[in-house]
Coordinates of N, CA and C in Angstrom, one line a residue:
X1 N -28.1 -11.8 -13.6 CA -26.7 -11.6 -14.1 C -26.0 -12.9 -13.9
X2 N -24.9 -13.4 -14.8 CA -24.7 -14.5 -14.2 C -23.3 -14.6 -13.9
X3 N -23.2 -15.2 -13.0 CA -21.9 -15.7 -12.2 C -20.7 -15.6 -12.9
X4 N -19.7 -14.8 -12.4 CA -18.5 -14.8 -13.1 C -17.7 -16.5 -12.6
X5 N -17.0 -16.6 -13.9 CA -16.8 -17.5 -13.9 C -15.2 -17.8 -13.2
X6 N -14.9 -19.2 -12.7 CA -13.6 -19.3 -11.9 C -12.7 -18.3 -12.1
X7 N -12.0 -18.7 -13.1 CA -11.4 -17.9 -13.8 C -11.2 -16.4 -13.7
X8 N -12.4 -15.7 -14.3 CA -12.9 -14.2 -13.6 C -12.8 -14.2 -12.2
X9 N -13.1 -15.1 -11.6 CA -12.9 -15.0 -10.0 C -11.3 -14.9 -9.4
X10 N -11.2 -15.6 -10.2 CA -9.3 -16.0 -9.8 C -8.9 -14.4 -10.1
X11 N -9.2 -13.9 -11.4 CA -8.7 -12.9 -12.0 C -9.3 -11.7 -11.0
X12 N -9.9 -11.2 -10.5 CA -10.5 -10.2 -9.7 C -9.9 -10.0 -7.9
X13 N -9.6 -11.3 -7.4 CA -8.8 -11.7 -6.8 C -7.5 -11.2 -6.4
X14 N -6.8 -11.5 -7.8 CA -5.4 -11.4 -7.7 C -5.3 -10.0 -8.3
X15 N -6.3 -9.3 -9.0 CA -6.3 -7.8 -9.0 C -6.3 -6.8 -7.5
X16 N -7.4 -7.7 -7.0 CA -7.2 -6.8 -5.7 C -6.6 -6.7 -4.5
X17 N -5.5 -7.9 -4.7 CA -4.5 -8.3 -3.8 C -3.7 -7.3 -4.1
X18 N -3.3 -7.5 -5.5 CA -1.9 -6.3 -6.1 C -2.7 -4.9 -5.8
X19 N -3.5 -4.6 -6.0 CA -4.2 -3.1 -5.7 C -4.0 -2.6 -4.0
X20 N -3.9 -3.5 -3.3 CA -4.1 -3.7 -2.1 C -2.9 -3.5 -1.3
X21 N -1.8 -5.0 -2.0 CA -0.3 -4.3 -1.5 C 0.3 -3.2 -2.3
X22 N -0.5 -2.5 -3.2 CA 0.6 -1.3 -3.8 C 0.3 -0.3 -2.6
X23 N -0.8 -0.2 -2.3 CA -1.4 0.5 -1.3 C -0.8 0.6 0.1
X24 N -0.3 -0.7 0.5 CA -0.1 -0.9 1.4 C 2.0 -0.6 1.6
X25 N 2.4 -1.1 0.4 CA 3.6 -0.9 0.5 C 4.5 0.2 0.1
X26 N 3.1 0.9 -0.7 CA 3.8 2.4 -0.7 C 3.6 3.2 0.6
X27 N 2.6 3.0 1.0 CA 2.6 3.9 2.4 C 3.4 3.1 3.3
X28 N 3.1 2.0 3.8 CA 4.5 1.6 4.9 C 5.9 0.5 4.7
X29 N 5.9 0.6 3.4 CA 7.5 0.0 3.0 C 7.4 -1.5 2.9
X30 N 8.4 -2.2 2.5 CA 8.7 -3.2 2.0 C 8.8 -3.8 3.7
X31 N 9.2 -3.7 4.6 CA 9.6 -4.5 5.7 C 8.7 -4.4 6.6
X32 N 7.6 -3.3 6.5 CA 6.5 -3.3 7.4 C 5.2 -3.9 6.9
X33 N 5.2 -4.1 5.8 CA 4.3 -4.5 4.9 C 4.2 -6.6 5.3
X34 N 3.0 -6.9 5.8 CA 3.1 -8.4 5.8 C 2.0 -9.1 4.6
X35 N 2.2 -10.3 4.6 CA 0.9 -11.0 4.0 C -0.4 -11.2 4.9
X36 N 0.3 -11.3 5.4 CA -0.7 -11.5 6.1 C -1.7 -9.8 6.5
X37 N -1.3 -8.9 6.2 CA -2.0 -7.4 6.3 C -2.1 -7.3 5.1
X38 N -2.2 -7.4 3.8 CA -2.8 -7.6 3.0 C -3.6 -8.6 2.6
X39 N -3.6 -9.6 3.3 CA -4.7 -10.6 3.3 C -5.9 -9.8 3.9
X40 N -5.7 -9.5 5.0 CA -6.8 -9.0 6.0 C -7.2 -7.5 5.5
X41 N -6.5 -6.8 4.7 CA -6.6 -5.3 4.0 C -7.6 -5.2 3.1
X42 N -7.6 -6.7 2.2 CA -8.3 -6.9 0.7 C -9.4 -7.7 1.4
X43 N -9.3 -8.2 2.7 CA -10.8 -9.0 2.8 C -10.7 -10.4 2.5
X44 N -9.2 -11.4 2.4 CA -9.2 -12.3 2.0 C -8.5 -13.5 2.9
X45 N -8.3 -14.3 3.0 CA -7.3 -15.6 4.0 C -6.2 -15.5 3.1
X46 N -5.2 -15.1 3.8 CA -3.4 -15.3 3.8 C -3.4 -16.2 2.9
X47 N -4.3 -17.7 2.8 CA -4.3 -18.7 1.9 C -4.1 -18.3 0.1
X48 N -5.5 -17.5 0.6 CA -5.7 -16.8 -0.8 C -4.6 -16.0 -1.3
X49 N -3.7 -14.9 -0.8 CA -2.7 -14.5 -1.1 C -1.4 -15.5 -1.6
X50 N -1.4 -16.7 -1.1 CA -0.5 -17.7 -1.0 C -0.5 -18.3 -2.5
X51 N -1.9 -18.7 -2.8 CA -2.4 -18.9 -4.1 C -1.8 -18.2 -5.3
X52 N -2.0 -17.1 -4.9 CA -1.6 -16.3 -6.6 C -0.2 -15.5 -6.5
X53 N 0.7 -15.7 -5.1 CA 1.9 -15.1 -5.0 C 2.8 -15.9 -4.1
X54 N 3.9 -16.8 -4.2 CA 4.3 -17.6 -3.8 C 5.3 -17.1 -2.6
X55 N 5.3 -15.8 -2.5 CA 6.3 -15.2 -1.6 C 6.0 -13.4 -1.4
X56 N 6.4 -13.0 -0.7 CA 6.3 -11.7 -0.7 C 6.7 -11.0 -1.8
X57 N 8.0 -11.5 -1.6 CA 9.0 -10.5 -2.6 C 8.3 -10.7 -4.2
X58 N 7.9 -12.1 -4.4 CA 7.1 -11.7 -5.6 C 5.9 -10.6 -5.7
X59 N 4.8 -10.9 -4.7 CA 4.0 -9.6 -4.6 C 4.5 -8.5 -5.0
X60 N 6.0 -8.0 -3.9 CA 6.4 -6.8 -4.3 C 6.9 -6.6 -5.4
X61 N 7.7 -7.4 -6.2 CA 8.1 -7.2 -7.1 C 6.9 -6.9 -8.5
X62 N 6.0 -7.5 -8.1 CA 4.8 -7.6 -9.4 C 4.6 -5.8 -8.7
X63 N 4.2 -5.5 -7.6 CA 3.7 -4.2 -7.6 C 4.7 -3.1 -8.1
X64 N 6.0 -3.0 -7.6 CA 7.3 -2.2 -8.4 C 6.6 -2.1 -9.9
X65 N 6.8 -3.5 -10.4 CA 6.6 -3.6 -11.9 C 6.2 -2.8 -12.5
X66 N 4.6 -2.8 -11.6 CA 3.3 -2.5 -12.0 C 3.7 -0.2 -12.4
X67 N 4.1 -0.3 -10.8 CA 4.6 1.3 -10.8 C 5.2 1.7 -12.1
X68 N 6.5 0.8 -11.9 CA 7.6 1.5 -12.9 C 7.2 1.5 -14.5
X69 N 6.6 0.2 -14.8 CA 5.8 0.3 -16.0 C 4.8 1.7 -16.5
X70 N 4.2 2.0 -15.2 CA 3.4 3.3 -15.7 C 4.1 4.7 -15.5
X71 N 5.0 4.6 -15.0 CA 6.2 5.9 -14.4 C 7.0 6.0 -16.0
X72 N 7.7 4.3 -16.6 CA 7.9 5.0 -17.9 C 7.2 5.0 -19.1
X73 N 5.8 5.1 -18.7 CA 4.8 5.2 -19.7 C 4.5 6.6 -19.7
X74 N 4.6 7.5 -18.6 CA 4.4 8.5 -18.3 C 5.8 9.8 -19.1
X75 N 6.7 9.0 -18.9 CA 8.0 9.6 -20.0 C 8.1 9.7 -20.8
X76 N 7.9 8.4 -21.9 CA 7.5 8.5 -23.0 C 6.5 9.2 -23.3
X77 N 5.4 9.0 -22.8 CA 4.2 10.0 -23.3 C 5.0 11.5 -23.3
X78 N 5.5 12.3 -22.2 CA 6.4 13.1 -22.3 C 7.0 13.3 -22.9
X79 N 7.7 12.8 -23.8 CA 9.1 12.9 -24.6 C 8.4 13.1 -25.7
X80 N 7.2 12.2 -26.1 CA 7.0 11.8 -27.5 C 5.8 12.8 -28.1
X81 N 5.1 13.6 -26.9 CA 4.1 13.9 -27.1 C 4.0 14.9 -28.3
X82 N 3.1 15.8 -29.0 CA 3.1 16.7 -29.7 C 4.2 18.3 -29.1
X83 N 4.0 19.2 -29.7 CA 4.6 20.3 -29.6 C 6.0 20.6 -29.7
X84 N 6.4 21.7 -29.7 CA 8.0 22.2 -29.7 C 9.0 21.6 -28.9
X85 N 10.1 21.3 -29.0 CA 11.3 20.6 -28.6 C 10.7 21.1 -26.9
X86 N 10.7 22.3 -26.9 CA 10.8 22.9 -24.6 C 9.4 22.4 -25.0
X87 N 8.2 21.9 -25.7 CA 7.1 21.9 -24.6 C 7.2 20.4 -23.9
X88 N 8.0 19.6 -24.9 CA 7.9 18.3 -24.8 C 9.3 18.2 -23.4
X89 N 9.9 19.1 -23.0 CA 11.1 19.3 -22.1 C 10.2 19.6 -20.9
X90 N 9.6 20.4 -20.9 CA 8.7 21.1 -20.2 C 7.6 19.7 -19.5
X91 N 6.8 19.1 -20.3 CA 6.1 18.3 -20.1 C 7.0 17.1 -19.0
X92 N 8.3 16.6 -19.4 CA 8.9 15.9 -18.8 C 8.9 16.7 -17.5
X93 N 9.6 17.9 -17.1 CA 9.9 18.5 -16.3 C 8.7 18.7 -15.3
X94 N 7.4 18.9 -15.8 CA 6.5 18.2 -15.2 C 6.3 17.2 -14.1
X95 N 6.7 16.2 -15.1 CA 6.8 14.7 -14.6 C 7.5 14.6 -13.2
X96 N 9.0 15.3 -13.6 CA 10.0 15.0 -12.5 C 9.7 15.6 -11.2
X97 N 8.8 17.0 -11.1 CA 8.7 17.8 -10.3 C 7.5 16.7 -9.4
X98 N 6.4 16.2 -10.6 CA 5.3 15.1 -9.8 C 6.6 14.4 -9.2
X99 N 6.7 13.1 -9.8 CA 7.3 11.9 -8.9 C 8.6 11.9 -8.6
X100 N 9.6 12.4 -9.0 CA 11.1 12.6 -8.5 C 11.3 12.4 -7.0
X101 N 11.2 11.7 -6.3 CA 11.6 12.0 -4.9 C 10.2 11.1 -4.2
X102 N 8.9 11.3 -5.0 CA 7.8 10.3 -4.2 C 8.3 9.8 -3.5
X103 N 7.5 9.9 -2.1 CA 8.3 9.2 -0.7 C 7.8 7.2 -1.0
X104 N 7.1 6.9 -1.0 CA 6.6 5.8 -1.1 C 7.4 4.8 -2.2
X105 N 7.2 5.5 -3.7 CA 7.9 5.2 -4.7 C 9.8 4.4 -4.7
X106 N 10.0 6.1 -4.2 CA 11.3 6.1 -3.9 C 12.1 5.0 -2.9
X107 N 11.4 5.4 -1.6 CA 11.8 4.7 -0.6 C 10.7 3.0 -0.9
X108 N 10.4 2.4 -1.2 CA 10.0 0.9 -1.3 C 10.9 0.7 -2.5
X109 N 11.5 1.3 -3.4 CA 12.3 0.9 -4.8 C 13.5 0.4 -4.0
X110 N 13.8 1.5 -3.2 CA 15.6 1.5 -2.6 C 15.4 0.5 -1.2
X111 N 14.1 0.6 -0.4 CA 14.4 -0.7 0.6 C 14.3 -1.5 0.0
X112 N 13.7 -2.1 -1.1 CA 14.0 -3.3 -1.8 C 14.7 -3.9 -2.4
X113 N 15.0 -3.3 -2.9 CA 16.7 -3.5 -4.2 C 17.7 -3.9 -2.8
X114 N 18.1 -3.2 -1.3 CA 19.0 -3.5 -0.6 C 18.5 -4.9 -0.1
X115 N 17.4 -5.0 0.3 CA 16.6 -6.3 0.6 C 17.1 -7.4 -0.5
X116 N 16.7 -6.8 -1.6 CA 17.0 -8.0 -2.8 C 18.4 -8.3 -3.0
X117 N 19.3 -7.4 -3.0 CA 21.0 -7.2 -3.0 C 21.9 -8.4 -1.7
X118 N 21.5 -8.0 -0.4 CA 21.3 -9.5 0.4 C 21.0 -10.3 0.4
X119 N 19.6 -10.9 -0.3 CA 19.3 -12.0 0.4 C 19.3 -13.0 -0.9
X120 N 19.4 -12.7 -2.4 CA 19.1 -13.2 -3.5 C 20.0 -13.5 -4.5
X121 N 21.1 -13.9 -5.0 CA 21.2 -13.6 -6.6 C 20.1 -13.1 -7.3
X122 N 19.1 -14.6 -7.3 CA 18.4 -14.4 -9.0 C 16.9 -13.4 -8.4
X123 N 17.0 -12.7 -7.3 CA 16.1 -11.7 -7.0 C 16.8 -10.1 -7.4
X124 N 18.1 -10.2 -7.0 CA 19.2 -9.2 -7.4 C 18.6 -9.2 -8.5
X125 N 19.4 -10.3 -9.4 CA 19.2 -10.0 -11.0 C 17.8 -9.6 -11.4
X126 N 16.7 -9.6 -10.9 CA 15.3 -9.2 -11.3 C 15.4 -7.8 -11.4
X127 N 15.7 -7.4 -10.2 CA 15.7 -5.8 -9.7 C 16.5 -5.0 -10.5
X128 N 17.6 -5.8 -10.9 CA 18.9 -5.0 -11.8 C 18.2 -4.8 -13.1
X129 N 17.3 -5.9 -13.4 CA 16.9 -5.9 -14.8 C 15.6 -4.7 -15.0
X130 N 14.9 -4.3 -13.9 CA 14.0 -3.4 -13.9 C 14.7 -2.1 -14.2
X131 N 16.4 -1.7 -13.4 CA 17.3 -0.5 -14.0 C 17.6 -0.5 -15.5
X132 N 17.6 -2.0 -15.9 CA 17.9 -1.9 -17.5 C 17.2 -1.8 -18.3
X133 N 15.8 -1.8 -18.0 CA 14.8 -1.6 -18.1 C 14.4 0.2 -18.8
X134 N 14.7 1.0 -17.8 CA 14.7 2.0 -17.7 C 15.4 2.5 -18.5
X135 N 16.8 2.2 -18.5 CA 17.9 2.5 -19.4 C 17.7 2.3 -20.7
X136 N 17.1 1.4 -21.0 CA 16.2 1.0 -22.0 C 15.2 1.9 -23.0
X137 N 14.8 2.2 -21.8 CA 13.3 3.3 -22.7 C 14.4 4.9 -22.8
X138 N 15.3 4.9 -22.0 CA 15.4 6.3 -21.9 C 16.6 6.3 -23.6
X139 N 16.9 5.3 -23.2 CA 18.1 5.4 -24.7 C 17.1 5.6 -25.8
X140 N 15.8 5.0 -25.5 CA 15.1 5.1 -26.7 C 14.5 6.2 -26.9
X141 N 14.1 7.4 -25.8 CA 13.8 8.4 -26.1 C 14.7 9.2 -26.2
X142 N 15.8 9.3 -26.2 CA 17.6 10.2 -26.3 C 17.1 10.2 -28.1
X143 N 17.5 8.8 -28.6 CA 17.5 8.5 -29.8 C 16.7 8.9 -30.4
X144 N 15.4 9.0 -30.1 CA 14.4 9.7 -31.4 C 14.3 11.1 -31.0
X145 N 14.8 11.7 -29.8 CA 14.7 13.4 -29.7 C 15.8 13.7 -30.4
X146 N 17.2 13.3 -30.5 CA 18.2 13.1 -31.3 C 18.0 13.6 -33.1
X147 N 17.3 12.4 -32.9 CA 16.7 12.2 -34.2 C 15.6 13.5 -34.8
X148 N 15.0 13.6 -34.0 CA 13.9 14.7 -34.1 C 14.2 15.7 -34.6
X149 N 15.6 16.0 -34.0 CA 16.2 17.4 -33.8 C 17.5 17.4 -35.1
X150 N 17.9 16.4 -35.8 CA 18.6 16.2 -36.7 C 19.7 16.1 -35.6
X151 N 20.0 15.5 -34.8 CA 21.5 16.0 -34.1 C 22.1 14.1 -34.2
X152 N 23.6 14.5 -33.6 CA 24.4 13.5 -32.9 C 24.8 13.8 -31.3
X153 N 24.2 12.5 -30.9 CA 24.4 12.9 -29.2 C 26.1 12.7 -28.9
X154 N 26.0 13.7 -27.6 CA 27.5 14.1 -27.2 C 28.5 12.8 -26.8
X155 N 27.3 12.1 -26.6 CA 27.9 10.7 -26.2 C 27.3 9.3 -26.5
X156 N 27.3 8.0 -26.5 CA 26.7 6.9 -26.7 C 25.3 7.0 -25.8
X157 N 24.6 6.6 -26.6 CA 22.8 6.9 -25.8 C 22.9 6.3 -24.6
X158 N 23.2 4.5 -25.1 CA 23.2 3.7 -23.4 C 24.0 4.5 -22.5
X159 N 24.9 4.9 -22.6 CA 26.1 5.5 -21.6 C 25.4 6.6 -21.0
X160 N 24.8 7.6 -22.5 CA 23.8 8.8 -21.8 C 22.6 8.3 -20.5
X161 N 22.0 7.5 -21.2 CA 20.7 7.1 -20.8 C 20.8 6.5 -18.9
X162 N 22.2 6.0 -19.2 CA 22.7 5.4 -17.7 C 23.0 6.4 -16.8
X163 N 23.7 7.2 -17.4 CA 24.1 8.4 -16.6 C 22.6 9.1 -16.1
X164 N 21.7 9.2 -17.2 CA 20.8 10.6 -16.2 C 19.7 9.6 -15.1
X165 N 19.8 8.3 -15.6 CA 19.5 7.0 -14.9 C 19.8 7.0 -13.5
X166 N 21.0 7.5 -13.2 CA 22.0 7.4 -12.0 C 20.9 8.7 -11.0
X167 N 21.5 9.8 -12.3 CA 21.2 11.2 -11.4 C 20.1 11.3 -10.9
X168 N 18.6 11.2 -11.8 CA 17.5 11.0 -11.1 C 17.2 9.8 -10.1
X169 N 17.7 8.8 -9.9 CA 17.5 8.0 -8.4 C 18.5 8.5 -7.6
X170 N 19.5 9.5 -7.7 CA 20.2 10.3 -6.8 C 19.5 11.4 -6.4
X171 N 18.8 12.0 -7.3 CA 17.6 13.2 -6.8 C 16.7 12.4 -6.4
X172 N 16.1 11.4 -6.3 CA 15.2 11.1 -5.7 C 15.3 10.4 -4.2
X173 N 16.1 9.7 -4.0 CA 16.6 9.4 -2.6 C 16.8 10.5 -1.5
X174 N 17.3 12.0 -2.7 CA 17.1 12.9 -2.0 C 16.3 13.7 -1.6
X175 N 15.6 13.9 -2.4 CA 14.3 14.6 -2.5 C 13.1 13.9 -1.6
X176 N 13.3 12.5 -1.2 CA 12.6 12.0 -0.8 C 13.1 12.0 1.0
X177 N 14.3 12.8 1.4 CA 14.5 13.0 2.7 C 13.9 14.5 2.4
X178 N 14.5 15.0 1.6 CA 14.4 17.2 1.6 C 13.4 17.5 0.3
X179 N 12.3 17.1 0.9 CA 11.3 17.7 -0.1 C 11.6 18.9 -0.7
X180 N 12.0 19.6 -0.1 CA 12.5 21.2 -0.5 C 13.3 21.6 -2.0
X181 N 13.8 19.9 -2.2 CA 15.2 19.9 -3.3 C 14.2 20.1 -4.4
X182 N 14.8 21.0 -5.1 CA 14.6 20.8 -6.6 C 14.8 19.7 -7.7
X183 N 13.9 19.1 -8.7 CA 14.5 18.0 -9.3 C 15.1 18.2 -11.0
X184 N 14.9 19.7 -10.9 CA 15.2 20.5 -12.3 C 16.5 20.0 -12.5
X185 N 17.2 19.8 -12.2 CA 18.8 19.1 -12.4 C 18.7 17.9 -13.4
X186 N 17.7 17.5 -13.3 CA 17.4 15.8 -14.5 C 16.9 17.1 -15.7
X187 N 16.2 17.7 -15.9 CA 15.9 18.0 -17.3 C 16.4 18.9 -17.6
X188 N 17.6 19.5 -16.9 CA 18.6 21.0 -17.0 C 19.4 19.7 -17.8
X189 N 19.9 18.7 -17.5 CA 20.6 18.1 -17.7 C 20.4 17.6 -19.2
X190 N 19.6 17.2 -18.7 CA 18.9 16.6 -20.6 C 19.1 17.9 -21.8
X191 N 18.3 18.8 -21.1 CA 18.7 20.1 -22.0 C 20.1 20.5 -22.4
X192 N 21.0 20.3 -21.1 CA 22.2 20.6 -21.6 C 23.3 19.7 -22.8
X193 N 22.8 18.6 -22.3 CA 23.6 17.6 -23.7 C 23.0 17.3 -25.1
X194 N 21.7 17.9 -24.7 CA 21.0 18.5 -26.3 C 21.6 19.8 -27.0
X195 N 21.5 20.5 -26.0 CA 22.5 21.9 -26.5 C 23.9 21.6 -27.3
X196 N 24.7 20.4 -26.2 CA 26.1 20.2 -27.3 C 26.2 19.4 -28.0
X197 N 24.6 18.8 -28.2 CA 25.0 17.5 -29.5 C 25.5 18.6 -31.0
X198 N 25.5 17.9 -31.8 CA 26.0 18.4 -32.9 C 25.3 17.7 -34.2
X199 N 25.1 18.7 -35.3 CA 24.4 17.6 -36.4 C 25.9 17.2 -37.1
X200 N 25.1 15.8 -37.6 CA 25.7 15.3 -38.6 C 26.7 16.1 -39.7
X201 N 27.4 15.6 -40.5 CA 28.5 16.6 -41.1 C 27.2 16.0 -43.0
X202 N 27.2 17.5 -43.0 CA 26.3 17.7 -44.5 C 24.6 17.9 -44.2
X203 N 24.3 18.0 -43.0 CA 22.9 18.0 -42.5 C 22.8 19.4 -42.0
X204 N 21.6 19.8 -42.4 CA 21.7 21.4 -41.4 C 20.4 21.4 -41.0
X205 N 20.1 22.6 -40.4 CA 19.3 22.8 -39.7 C 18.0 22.1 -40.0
X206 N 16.9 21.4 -39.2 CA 15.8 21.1 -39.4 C 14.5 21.9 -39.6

Protein backbone atom coordinates (compact mmCIF):
# COMPACT_ATOMS: atom_id res chain seq x y z
CA UNK A 1 0.00 0.00 0.00
CA UNK A 2 1.68 3.10 -0.41
CA UNK A 3 2.29 5.87 1.80
CA UNK A 4 -0.06 8.67 2.09
CA UNK A 5 1.29 11.44 0.98
CA UNK A 6 2.34 14.92 3.14
CA UNK A 7 -0.38 16.42 2.33
CA UNK A 8 -2.85 13.39 3.19
CA UNK A 9 -0.88 13.41 6.30
CA UNK A 10 -1.37 17.01 7.10
CA UNK A 11 -5.00 16.45 6.06
CA UNK A 12 -5.82 13.34 8.47
CA UNK A 13 -4.14 15.20 11.18
CA UNK A 14 -5.97 18.20 11.23
CA UNK A 15 -9.20 15.97 10.86
CA UNK A 16 -8.53 14.36 13.98
CA UNK A 17 -7.57 17.23 16.05
CA UNK A 18 -11.10 18.83 15.12
CA UNK A 19 -12.75 15.37 15.80
CA UNK A 20 -11.04 15.38 18.99
CA UNK A 21 -11.70 18.92 20.31
CA UNK A 22 -15.49 18.62 19.31
CA UNK A 23 -15.33 15.86 21.60
CA UNK A 24 -13.62 17.32 24.05
CA UNK A 25 -15.40 20.72 24.16
CA UNK A 26 -18.74 19.53 24.03
CA UNK A 27 -18.40 17.52 26.96
CA UNK A 28 -16.26 19.97 29.10
CA UNK A 29 -16.75 23.48 27.62
CA UNK A 30 -14.81 26.08 26.14
CA UNK A 31 -12.76 27.12 29.41
CA UNK A 32 -11.98 23.53 30.56
CA UNK A 33 -10.99 22.47 27.36
CA UNK A 34 -6.88 23.02 26.81
CA UNK A 35 -4.50 22.37 23.79
CA UNK A 36 -2.74 20.93 25.24
CA UNK A 37 -5.67 17.99 26.25
CA UNK A 38 -6.38 17.72 22.95
CA UNK A 39 -2.97 17.33 21.89
CA UNK A 40 -2.57 14.48 24.27
CA UNK A 41 -6.55 13.19 23.60
CA UNK A 42 -5.69 12.74 19.58
CA UNK A 43 -2.24 11.22 20.32
CA UNK A 44 -0.25 14.22 19.04
CA UNK A 45 2.47 17.12 20.45
CA UNK A 46 0.71 20.47 21.38
CA UNK A 47 3.21 21.39 18.41
CA UNK A 48 1.21 19.60 16.08
CA UNK A 49 -2.06 21.27 17.22
CA UNK A 50 -0.12 24.61 16.94
CA UNK A 51 0.56 23.79 13.27
CA UNK A 52 -2.93 23.62 11.86
CA UNK A 53 -4.66 26.07 14.55
CA UNK A 54 -3.03 29.12 15.59
CA UNK A 55 -5.06 29.65 18.81
CA UNK A 56 -7.63 28.03 20.67
CA UNK A 57 -10.41 30.12 19.86
CA UNK A 58 -9.75 29.27 16.31
CA UNK A 59 -9.97 25.48 17.01
CA UNK A 60 -13.23 26.30 18.67
CA UNK A 61 -14.53 28.34 16.39
CA UNK A 62 -13.73 25.73 13.39
CA UNK A 63 -15.55 23.12 15.70
CA UNK A 64 -18.92 25.55 16.39
CA UNK A 65 -18.70 25.88 12.64
CA UNK A 66 -18.50 22.47 12.00
CA UNK A 67 -21.73 21.81 14.54
CA UNK A 68 -23.81 24.64 13.34
CA UNK A 69 -23.24 23.88 9.73
CA UNK A 70 -24.71 20.39 10.22
CA UNK A 71 -27.58 21.58 12.85
CA UNK A 72 -28.76 23.89 9.80
CA UNK A 73 -28.29 21.18 7.43
CA UNK A 74 -30.55 19.22 9.51
CA UNK A 75 -33.42 22.12 9.19
CA UNK A 76 -33.39 22.52 6.00
CA UNK A 77 -33.47 18.93 5.22
CA UNK A 78 -36.59 19.37 7.64
CA UNK A 79 -38.31 22.14 6.11
CA UNK A 80 -37.61 21.07 2.60
CA UNK A 81 -38.20 17.54 2.81
CA UNK A 82 -41.06 15.69 0.96
CA UNK A 83 -44.70 15.34 2.44
CA UNK A 84 -47.63 17.58 3.71
CA UNK A 85 -47.15 21.06 5.18
CA UNK A 86 -47.51 19.20 9.37
CA UNK A 87 -45.18 16.36 8.11
CA UNK A 88 -42.55 18.71 7.18
CA UNK A 89 -43.65 20.82 10.74
CA UNK A 90 -43.55 17.72 12.36
CA UNK A 91 -40.18 16.57 11.06
CA UNK A 92 -38.66 19.99 12.26
CA UNK A 93 -40.44 19.50 15.61
CA UNK A 94 -38.44 16.50 15.70
CA UNK A 95 -35.38 18.21 15.35
CA UNK A 96 -36.04 20.77 18.15
CA UNK A 97 -37.12 18.09 20.66
CA UNK A 98 -33.44 16.21 19.49
CA UNK A 99 -31.10 19.28 19.89
CA UNK A 100 -33.01 22.29 21.46
CA UNK A 101 -31.35 22.68 24.70
CA UNK A 102 -28.25 19.93 23.94
CA UNK A 103 -26.24 20.56 26.98
CA UNK A 104 -22.87 20.58 25.26
CA UNK A 105 -24.12 22.34 22.06
CA UNK A 106 -25.91 24.91 23.96
CA UNK A 107 -23.68 25.66 26.70
CA UNK A 108 -20.03 25.82 24.53
CA UNK A 109 -22.17 28.20 21.92
CA UNK A 110 -23.07 30.62 24.94
CA UNK A 111 -19.68 30.16 26.98
CA UNK A 112 -18.16 31.25 23.96
CA UNK A 113 -19.90 34.00 22.36
CA UNK A 114 -19.49 35.66 26.20
CA UNK A 115 -15.72 34.63 25.96
CA UNK A 116 -15.66 36.13 22.47
CA UNK A 117 -17.94 39.37 23.48
CA UNK A 118 -14.87 40.26 25.99
CA UNK A 119 -11.93 39.55 24.84
CA UNK A 120 -12.24 40.38 20.83
CA UNK A 121 -13.91 42.77 18.37
CA UNK A 122 -12.92 40.84 15.23
CA UNK A 123 -13.68 37.37 17.26
CA UNK A 124 -17.12 39.15 18.39
CA UNK A 125 -17.72 39.85 14.79
CA UNK A 126 -17.06 36.02 13.80
CA UNK A 127 -19.55 34.73 16.31
CA UNK A 128 -22.22 37.45 15.40
CA UNK A 129 -21.71 36.36 11.86
CA UNK A 130 -22.42 32.62 12.69
CA UNK A 131 -26.16 34.27 14.23
CA UNK A 132 -26.49 35.80 10.76
CA UNK A 133 -25.80 32.97 9.45
CA UNK A 134 -28.66 31.26 10.89
CA UNK A 135 -30.97 34.07 10.19
CA UNK A 136 -29.92 33.48 6.97
CA UNK A 137 -31.08 29.95 6.29
CA UNK A 138 -34.12 30.45 8.30
CA UNK A 139 -35.36 33.50 6.19
CA UNK A 140 -34.68 31.17 3.46
CA UNK A 141 -36.81 28.46 4.66
CA UNK A 142 -39.87 31.12 5.97
CA UNK A 143 -39.67 32.10 2.20
CA UNK A 144 -40.07 28.96 0.24
CA UNK A 145 -42.69 27.44 2.95
CA UNK A 146 -44.34 30.86 2.28
CA UNK A 147 -44.06 30.23 -1.10
CA UNK A 148 -45.13 26.64 -0.98
CA UNK A 149 -48.16 27.45 0.61
CA UNK A 150 -49.13 30.41 -1.79
CA UNK A 151 -49.11 32.81 1.33
CA UNK A 152 -47.67 36.36 2.39
CA UNK A 153 -45.79 36.28 5.71
CA UNK A 154 -47.27 38.24 8.65
CA UNK A 155 -44.14 40.01 8.67
CA UNK A 156 -40.69 40.69 6.86
CA UNK A 157 -38.82 37.09 6.75
CA UNK A 158 -35.42 38.67 8.19
CA UNK A 159 -37.43 40.23 11.06
CA UNK A 160 -39.34 36.75 11.27
CA UNK A 161 -36.41 34.65 10.97
CA UNK A 162 -34.62 36.79 13.76
CA UNK A 163 -37.31 36.59 16.02
CA UNK A 164 -37.74 32.66 16.13
CA UNK A 165 -33.75 32.98 16.08
CA UNK A 166 -33.99 34.75 19.53
CA UNK A 167 -36.75 32.28 20.90
CA UNK A 168 -35.03 29.03 20.17
CA UNK A 169 -31.49 30.12 21.82
CA UNK A 170 -33.91 31.30 24.68
CA UNK A 171 -35.41 27.67 24.83
CA UNK A 172 -32.25 26.32 24.65
CA UNK A 173 -30.20 28.04 27.36
CA UNK A 174 -33.23 26.90 29.03
CA UNK A 175 -33.78 23.71 28.35
CA UNK A 176 -30.26 23.16 28.74
CA UNK A 177 -30.63 23.98 32.78
CA UNK A 178 -34.50 22.20 32.90
CA UNK A 179 -34.41 19.35 30.73
CA UNK A 180 -37.94 18.90 31.61
CA UNK A 181 -38.91 22.19 29.34
CA UNK A 182 -40.59 21.62 26.33
CA UNK A 183 -39.20 23.10 23.05
CA UNK A 184 -42.69 22.93 21.19
CA UNK A 185 -42.90 26.72 21.57
CA UNK A 186 -40.32 27.18 18.38
CA UNK A 187 -42.63 25.18 16.01
CA UNK A 188 -46.03 26.20 17.84
CA UNK A 189 -44.61 29.37 16.86
CA UNK A 190 -43.78 28.80 13.38
CA UNK A 191 -47.14 27.26 12.96
CA UNK A 192 -48.77 30.08 14.34
CA UNK A 193 -47.46 32.88 11.94
CA UNK A 194 -48.26 30.40 9.07
CA UNK A 195 -51.78 30.25 10.24
CA UNK A 196 -51.96 34.29 9.92
CA UNK A 197 -50.04 34.78 6.81
CA UNK A 198 -52.41 35.59 4.24
CA UNK A 199 -52.38 34.90 0.32
CA UNK A 200 -51.75 37.37 -2.00
CA UNK A 201 -54.83 39.50 -3.26
CA UNK A 202 -56.10 37.48 -6.64
CA UNK A 203 -54.40 34.04 -5.52
CA UNK A 204 -56.42 31.36 -3.87
CA UNK A 205 -56.08 28.49 -2.54
CA UNK A 206 -53.14 26.06 -3.60
Amino acid sequence: MARPTRAESQARTRALLIETARRLFLRDGYHATTLEKVAEAAGYSKGAVYSNFGTKDELCQTVIDLVRGEQVQAVMDAFLGEGTDETRLAAFEAWAERTIGDPGWTLLEAEFAIHAARRDPALRDRVASGGRAWVGALQLLLEKEAHRRGLALPMPAPEMAGALLSLGIGLGLRRAVDPALSPEALPDMIRLLLDVATRPPGTGPS
